[in-house]
PDB file of C-alpha atoms in Angstrom:
ATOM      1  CA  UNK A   1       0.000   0.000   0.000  1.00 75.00           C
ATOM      2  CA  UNK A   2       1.204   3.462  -0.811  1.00 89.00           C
ATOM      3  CA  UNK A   3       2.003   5.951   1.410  1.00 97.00           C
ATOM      4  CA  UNK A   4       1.448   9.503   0.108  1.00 97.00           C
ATOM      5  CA  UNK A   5       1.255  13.563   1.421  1.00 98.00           C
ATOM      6  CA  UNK A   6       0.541  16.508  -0.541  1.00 98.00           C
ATOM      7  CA  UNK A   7       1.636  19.753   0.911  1.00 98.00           C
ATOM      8  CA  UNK A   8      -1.311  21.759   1.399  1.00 98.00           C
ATOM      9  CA  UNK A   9       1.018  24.811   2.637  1.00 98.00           C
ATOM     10  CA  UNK A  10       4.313  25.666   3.940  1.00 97.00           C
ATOM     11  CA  UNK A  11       4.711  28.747   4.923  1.00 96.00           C
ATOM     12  CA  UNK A  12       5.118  30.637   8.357  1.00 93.00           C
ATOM     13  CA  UNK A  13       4.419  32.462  10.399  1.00 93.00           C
ATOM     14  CA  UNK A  14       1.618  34.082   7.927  1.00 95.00           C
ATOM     15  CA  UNK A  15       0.483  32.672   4.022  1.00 96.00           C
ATOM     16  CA  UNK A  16       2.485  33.886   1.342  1.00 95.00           C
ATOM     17  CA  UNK A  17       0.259  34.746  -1.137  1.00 95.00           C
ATOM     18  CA  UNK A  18       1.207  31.796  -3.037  1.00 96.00           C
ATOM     19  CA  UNK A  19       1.269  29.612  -0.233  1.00 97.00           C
ATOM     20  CA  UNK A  20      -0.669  28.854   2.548  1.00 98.00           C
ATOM     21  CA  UNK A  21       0.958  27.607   6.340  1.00 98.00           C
ATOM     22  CA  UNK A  22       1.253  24.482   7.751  1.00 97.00           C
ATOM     23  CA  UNK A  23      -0.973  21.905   6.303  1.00 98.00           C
ATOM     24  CA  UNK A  24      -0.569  18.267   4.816  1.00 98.00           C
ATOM     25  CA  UNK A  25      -3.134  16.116   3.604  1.00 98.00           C
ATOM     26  CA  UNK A  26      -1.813  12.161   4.572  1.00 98.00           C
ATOM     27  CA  UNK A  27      -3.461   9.776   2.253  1.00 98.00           C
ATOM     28  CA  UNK A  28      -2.995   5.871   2.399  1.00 97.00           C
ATOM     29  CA  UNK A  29      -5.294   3.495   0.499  1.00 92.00           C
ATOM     30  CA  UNK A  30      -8.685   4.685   1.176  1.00 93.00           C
ATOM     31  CA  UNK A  31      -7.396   6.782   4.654  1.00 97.00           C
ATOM     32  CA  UNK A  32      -7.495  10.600   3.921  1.00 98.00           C
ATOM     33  CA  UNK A  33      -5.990  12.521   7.540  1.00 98.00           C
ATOM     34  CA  UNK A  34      -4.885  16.103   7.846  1.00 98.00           C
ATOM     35  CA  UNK A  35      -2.074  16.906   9.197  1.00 98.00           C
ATOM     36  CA  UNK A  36      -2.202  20.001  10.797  1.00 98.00           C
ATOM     37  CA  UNK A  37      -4.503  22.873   9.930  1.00 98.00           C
ATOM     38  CA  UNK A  38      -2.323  26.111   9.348  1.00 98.00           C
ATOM     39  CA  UNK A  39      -4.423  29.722   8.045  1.00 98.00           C
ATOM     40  CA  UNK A  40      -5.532  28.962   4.639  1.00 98.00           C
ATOM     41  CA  UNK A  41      -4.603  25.090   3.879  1.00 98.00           C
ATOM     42  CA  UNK A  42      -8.724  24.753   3.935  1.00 98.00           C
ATOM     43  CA  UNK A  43      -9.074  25.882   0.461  1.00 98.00           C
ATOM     44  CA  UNK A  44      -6.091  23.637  -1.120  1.00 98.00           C
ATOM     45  CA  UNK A  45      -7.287  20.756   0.873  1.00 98.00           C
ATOM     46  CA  UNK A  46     -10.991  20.654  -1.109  1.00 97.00           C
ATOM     47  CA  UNK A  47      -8.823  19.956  -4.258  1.00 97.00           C
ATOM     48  CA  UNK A  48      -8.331  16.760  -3.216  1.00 97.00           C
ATOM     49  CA  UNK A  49     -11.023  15.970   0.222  1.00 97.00           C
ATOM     50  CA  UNK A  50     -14.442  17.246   1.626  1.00 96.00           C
ATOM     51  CA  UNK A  51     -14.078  17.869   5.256  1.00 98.00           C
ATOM     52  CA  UNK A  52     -16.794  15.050   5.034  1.00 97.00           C
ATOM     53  CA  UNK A  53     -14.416  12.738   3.852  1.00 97.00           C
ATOM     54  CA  UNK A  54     -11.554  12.968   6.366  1.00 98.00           C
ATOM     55  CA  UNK A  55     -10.661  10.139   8.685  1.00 98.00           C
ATOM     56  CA  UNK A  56      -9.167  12.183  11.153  1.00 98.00           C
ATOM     57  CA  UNK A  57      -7.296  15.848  11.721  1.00 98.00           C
ATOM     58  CA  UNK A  58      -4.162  15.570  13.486  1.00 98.00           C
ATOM     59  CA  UNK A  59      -2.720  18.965  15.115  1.00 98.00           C
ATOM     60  CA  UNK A  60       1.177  19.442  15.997  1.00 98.00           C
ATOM     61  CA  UNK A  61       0.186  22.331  18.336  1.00 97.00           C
ATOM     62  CA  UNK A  62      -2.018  25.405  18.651  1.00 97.00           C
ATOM     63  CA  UNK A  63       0.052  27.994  17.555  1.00 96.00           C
ATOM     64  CA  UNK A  64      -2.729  29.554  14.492  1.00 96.00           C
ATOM     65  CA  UNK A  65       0.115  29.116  11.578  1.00 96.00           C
ATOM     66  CA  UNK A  66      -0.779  25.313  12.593  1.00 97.00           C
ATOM     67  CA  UNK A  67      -4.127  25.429  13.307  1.00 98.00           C
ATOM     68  CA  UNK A  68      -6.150  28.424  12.511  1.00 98.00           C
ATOM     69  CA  UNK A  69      -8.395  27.029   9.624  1.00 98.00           C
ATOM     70  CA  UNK A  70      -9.915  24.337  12.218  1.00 98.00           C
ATOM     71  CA  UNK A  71     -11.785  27.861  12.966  1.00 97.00           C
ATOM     72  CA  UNK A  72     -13.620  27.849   9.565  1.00 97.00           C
ATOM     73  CA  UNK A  73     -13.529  23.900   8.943  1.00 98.00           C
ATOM     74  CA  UNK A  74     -15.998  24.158  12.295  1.00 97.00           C
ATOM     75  CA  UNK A  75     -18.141  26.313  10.420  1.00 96.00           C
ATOM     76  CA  UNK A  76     -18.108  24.355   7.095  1.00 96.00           C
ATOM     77  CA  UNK A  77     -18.684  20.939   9.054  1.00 96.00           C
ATOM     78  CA  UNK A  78     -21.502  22.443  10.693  1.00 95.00           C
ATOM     79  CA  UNK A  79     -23.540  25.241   8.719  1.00 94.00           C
ATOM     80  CA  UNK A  80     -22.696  24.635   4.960  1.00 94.00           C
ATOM     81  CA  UNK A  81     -22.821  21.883   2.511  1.00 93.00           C
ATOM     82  CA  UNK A  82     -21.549  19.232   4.123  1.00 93.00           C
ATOM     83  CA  UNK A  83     -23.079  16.632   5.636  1.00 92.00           C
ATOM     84  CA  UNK A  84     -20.936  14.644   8.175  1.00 95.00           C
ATOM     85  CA  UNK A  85     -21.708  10.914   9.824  1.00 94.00           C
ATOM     86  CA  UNK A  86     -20.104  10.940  12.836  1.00 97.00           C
ATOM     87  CA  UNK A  87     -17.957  14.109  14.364  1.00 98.00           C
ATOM     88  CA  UNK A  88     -14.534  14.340  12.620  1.00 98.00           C
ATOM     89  CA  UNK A  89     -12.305  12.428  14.875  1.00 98.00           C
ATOM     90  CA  UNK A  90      -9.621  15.470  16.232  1.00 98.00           C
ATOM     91  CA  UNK A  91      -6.200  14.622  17.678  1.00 98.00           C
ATOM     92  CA  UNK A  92      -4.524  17.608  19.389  1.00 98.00           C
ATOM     93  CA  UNK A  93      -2.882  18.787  22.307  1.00 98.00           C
ATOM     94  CA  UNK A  94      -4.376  18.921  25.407  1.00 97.00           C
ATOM     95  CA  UNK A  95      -7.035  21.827  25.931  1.00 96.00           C
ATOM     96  CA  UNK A  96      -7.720  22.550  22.025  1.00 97.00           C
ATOM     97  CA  UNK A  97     -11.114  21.950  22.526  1.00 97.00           C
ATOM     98  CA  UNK A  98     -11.512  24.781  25.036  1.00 95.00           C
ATOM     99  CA  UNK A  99      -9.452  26.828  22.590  1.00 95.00           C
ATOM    100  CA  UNK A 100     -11.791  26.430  19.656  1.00 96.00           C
ATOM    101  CA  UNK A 101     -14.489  27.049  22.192  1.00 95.00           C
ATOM    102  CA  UNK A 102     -13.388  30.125  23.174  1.00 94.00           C
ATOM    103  CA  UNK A 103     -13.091  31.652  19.918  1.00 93.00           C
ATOM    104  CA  UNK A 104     -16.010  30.203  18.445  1.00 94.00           C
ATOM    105  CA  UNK A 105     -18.611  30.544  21.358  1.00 94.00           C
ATOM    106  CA  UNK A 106     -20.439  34.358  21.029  1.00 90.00           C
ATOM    107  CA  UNK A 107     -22.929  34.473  23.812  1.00 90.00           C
ATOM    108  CA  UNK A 108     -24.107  32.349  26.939  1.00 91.00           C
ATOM    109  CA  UNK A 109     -23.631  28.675  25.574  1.00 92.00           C
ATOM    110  CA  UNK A 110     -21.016  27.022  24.244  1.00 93.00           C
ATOM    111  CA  UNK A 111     -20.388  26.602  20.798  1.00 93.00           C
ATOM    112  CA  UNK A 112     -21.168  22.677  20.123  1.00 94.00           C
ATOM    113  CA  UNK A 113     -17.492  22.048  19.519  1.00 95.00           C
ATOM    114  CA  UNK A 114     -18.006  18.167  19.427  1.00 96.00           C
ATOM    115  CA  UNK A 115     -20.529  18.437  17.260  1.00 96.00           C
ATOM    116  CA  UNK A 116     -18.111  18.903  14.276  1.00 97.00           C
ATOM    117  CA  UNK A 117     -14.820  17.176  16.189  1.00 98.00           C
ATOM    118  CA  UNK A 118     -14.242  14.143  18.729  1.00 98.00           C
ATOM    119  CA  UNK A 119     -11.664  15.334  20.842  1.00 98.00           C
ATOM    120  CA  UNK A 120      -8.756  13.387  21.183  1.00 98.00           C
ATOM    121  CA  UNK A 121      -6.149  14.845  23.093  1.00 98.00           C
ATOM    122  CA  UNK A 122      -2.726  13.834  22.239  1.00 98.00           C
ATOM    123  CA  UNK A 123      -0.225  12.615  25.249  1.00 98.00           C
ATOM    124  CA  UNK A 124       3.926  11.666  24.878  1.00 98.00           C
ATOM    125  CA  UNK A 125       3.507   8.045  23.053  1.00 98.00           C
ATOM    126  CA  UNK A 126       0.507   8.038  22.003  1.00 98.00           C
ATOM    127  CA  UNK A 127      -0.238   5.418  19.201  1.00 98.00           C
ATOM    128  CA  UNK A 128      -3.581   5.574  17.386  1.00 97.00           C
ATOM    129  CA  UNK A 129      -4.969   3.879  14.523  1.00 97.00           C
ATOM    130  CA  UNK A 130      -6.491   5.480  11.337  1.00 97.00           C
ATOM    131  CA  UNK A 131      -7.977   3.066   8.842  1.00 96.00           C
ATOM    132  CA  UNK A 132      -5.074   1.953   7.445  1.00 93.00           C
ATOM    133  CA  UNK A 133      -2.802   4.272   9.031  1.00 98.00           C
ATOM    134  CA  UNK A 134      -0.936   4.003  12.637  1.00 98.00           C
ATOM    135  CA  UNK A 135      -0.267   6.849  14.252  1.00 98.00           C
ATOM    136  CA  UNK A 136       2.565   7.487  16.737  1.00 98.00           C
ATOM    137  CA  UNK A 137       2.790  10.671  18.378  1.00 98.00           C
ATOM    138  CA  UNK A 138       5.587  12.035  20.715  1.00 98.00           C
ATOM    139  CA  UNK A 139       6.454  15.040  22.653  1.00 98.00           C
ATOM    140  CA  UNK A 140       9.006  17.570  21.406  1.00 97.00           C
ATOM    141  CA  UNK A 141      10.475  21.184  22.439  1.00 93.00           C
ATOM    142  CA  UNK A 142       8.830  23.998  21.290  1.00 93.00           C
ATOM    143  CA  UNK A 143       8.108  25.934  24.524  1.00 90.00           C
ATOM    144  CA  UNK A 144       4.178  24.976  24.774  1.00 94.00           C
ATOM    145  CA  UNK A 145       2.709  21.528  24.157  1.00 96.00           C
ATOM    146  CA  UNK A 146       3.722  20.009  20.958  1.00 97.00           C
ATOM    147  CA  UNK A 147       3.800  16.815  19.232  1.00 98.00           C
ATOM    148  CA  UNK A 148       5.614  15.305  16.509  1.00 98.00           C
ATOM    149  CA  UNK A 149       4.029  12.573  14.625  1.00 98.00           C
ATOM    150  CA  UNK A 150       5.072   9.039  12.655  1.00 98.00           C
ATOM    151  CA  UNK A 151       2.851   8.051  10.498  1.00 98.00           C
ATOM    152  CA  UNK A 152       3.006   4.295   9.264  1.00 98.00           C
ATOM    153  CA  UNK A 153       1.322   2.043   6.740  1.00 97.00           C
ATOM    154  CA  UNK A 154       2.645  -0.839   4.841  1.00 94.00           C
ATOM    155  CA  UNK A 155       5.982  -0.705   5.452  1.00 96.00           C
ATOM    156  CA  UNK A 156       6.403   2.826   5.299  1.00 97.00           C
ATOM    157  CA  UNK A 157       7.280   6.030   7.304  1.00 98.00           C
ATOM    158  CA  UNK A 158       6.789   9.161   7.377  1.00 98.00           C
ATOM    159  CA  UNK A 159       7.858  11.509  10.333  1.00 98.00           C
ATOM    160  CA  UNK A 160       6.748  15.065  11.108  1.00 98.00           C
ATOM    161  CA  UNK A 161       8.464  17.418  13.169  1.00 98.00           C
ATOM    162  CA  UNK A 162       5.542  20.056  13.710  1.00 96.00           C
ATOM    163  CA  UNK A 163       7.286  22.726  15.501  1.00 95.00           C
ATOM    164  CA  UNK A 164      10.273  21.548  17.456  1.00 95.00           C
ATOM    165  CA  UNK A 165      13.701  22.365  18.497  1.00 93.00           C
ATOM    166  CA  UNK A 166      16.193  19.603  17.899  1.00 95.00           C
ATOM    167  CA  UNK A 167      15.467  17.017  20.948  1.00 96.00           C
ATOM    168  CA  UNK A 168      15.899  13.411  21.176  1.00 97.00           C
ATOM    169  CA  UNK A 169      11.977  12.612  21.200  1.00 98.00           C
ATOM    170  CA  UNK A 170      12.376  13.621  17.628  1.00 98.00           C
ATOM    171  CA  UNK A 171      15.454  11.477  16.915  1.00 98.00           C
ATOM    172  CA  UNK A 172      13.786   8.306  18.332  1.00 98.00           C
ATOM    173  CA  UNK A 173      10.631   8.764  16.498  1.00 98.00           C
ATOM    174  CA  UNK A 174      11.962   9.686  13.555  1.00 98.00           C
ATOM    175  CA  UNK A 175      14.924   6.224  13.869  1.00 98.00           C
ATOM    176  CA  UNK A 176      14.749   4.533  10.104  1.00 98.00           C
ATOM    177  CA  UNK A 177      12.311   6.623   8.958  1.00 98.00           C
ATOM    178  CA  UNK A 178      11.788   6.402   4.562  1.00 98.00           C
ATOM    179  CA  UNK A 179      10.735  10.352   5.081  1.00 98.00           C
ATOM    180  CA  UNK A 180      11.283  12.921   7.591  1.00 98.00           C
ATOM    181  CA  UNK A 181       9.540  16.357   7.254  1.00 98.00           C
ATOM    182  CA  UNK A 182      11.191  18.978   9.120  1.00 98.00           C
ATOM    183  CA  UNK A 183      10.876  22.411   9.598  1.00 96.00           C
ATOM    184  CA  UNK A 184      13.897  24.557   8.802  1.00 94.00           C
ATOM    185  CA  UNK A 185      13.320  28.199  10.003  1.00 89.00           C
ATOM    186  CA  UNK A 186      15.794  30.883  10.815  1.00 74.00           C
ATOM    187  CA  UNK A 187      15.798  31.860  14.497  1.00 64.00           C
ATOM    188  CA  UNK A 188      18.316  30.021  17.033  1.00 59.00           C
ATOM    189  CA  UNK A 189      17.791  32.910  19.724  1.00 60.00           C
ATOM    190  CA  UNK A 190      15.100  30.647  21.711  1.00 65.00           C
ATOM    191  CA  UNK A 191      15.269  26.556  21.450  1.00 75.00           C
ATOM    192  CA  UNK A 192      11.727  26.461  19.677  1.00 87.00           C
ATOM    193  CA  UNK A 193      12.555  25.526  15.690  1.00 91.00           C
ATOM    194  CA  UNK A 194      15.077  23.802  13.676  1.00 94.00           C
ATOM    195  CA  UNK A 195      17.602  25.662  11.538  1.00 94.00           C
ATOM    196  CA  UNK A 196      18.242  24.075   8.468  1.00 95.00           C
ATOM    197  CA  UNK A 197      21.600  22.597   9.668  1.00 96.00           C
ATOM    198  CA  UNK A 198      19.291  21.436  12.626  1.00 95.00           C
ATOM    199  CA  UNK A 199      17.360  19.867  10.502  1.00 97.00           C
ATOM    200  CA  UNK A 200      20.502  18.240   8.813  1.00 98.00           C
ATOM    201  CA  UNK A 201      21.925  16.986  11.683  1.00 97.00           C
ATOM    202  CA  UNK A 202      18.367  15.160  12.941  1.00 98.00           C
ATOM    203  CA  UNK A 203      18.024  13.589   9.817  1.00 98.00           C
ATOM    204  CA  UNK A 204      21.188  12.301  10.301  1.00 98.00           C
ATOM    205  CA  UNK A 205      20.974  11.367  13.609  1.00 98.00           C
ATOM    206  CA  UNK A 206      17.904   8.989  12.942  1.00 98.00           C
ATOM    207  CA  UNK A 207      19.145   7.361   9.634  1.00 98.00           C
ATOM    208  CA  UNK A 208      16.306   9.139   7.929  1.00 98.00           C
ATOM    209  CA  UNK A 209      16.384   8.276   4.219  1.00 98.00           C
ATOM    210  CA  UNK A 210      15.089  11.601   2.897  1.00 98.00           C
ATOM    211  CA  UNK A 211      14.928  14.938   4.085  1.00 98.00           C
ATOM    212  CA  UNK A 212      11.880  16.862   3.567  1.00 98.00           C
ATOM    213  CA  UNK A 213      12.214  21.134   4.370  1.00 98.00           C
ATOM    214  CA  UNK A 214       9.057  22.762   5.426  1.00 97.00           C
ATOM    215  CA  UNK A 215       8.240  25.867   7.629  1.00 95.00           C
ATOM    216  CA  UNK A 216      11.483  27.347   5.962  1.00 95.00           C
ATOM    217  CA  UNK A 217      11.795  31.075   7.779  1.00 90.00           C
ATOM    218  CA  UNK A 218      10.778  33.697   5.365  1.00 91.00           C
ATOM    219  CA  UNK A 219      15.041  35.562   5.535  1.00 90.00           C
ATOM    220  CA  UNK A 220      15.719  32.055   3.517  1.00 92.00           C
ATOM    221  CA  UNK A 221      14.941  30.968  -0.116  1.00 94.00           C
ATOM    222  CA  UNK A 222      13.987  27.499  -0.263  1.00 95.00           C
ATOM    223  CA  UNK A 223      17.380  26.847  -2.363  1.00 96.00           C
ATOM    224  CA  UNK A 224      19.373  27.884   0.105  1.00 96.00           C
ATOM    225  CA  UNK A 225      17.583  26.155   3.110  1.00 96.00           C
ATOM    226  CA  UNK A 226      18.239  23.008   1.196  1.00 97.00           C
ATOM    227  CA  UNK A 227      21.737  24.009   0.422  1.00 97.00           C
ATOM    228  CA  UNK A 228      22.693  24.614   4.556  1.00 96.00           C
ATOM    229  CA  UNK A 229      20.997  21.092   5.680  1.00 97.00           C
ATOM    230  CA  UNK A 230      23.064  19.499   3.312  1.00 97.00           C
ATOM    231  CA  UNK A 231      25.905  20.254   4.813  1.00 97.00           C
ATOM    232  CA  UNK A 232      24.605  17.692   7.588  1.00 97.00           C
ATOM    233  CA  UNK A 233      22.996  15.050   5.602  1.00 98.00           C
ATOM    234  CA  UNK A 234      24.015  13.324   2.803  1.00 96.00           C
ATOM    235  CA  UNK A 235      20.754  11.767   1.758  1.00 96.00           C
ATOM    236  CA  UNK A 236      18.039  13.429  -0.697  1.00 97.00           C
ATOM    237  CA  UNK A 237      16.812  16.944   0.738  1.00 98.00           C
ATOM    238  CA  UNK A 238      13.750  18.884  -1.137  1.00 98.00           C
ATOM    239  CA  UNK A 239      11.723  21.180  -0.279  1.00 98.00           C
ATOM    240  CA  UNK A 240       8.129  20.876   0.833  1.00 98.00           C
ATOM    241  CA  UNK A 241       6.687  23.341  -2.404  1.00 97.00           C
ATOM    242  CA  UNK A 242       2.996  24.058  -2.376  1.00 97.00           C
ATOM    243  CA  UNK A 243       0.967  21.436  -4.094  1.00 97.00           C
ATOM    244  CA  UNK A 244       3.047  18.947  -4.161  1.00 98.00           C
ATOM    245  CA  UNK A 245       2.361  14.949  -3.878  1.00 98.00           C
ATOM    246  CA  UNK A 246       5.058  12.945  -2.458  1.00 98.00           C
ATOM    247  CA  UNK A 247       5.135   9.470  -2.092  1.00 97.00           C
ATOM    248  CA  UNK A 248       6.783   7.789   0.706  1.00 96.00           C
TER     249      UNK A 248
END
C-alpha cells in the first residue's frame, strides 16, 4: 500500500500569497488525515477531500500558523454543505477543545465544539490507529505543548516534526524513517525551531532516508535552506513546495 502527502502549505508564520501555512493532507489506500490545519490550507485541501471525507485531523500544536483554519472547517462541518456521519475524529494537544471554544462561542452557551470534532487529546507516546494508518505521536520542544508525529502504513514512514527544536523525542521517532519532514526556520535565539543545519543533523541522527524542508523562515529561499541542511545530511533533501504529492 502506498504511502502519500501533498503539501497543502508551507509557509510561516503568515500565508504567502502563493502559499498557505502548515498543512498536509496524509493519504494511504482509502485513509485521507490532515495533518495540521495552518491559516488557509482549507481551500487547497478541497482539491483533493471534503471535510466530510476525512478520517481524522491531526494537530502538531495550537500555535494559528498550525491550526487556525480548524476555525472555519468548524463552520463548514456544521452550517454549509456538508453533511458529516459521525464528528470528525480530532487529535490535538491537550485543551484545544476549550481553545476552539473560546473563539467560536459568542454568547451564553457554548459553541457545540463536538458536534463537528471528537476530541482526542494527544499525550507523549501516544499510538492511534487510522484506517489503514498508525499513528505514533511524541512530545518535542517547542516551549508549549507540541507533538511530533510518525505516520506508518505498509511498510512505510513518514515523520513530522511540527514545531520543534532539535530534541531526542524527535530522533527516536523519527529512527529509520523512509521520510522525515522537518521544519527549517531561521531563528536560534530561543530553542523552539530547527535551523536548516538542525534539521541536517536530525536527519542524520535517525538514519532518515530523505529529508523533507518545510516551515522554511521567510530571511531564507527554499534553495538555500536546502543548500545549509546538506551540509549535515548526505541523503536526498527537497523542499516541501505548495501542491506537491510525495510518495513515501
Amino acid at each position: 500500500m502506498s504511502l502519500q502527502f501533498t503539501v497543502l502549505g508551507s509557509a510561516t508564520p503568515y500565508p504567502a500569497a502563493d502559499n498557505p501555512c502548515s498543512g498536509y493532507l496524509v493519504a494511504a489506500g482509502g485513509t485521507r488525515i490532515w495533518m495540521d490545519a495552518g491559516t488557509g490550507t482549507l481551500g487547497p485541501l478541497q482539491r483533493h477531500a471534503r471535510l466530510d471525507e476525512l478520517d481524522a485531523i491531526w494537530i502538531s500544536h495550537l500555535h494559528a500558523d498550525h491550526c487556525a483554519d480548524l476555525l472555519t472547517a468548524y463552520y463548514g462541518a456544521l452550517y454549509a454543505d456538508v453533511t458529516l456521519r459521525a464528528p470528525i475524529p480530532l487529535c490535538g494537544p491537550p485543551g484545544i477543545a476549550d481553545r476552539l471554544a473560546g473563539f467560536l462561542t459568542h454568547g451564553p452557551a457554548r459553541s457545540p465544539i463536538e458536534s463537528a470534532f471528537e476530541i482526542i487529546e494527544l499525550y507523549d507516546g501516544q499510538v492511534a490507529a487510522v484506517g489503514s494508518v498508525r499513528l505514533t505521536s511524541r512530545a518535542v520542544e517547542h516551549g508549549m505543548p507540541a507533538y511530533a508525529v510518525r505516520v506508518e502504513t505498509g511498510g512505510r514512514s513518514l515523520v513530522y516534526s511540527g514545531d520543534s527544536a532539535p530534541c531526542d523525542s524527535l530522533t527516536a521517532l523519527a529512527t529509520d524513517c523512509d521520510v522525515l519532514l522537518c521544519e527549517a526556520d531561521t531563528s536560534t535565539e530561543e530553542p523552539a525551531h530547527h535551523t536548516p543545519e538542525q534539521a541536517g543533523d536530525t536527519a542524520a541522527a535517525a538514519r532518515a532516508k530523505r529529508l523533507i524542508l518545510t516551515h522554511v523562515g521567510r530571511s531564507l529561499t527554499p534553495s538555500v535552506a536546502v543548500a545549509r541542511a546538506a551540509e549535515r545530511f548526505s541523503g536526498t533533501i527537497e523542499y516541501a513546495s505548495p501542491g506537491t504529492t510525495y510518495t513515501v
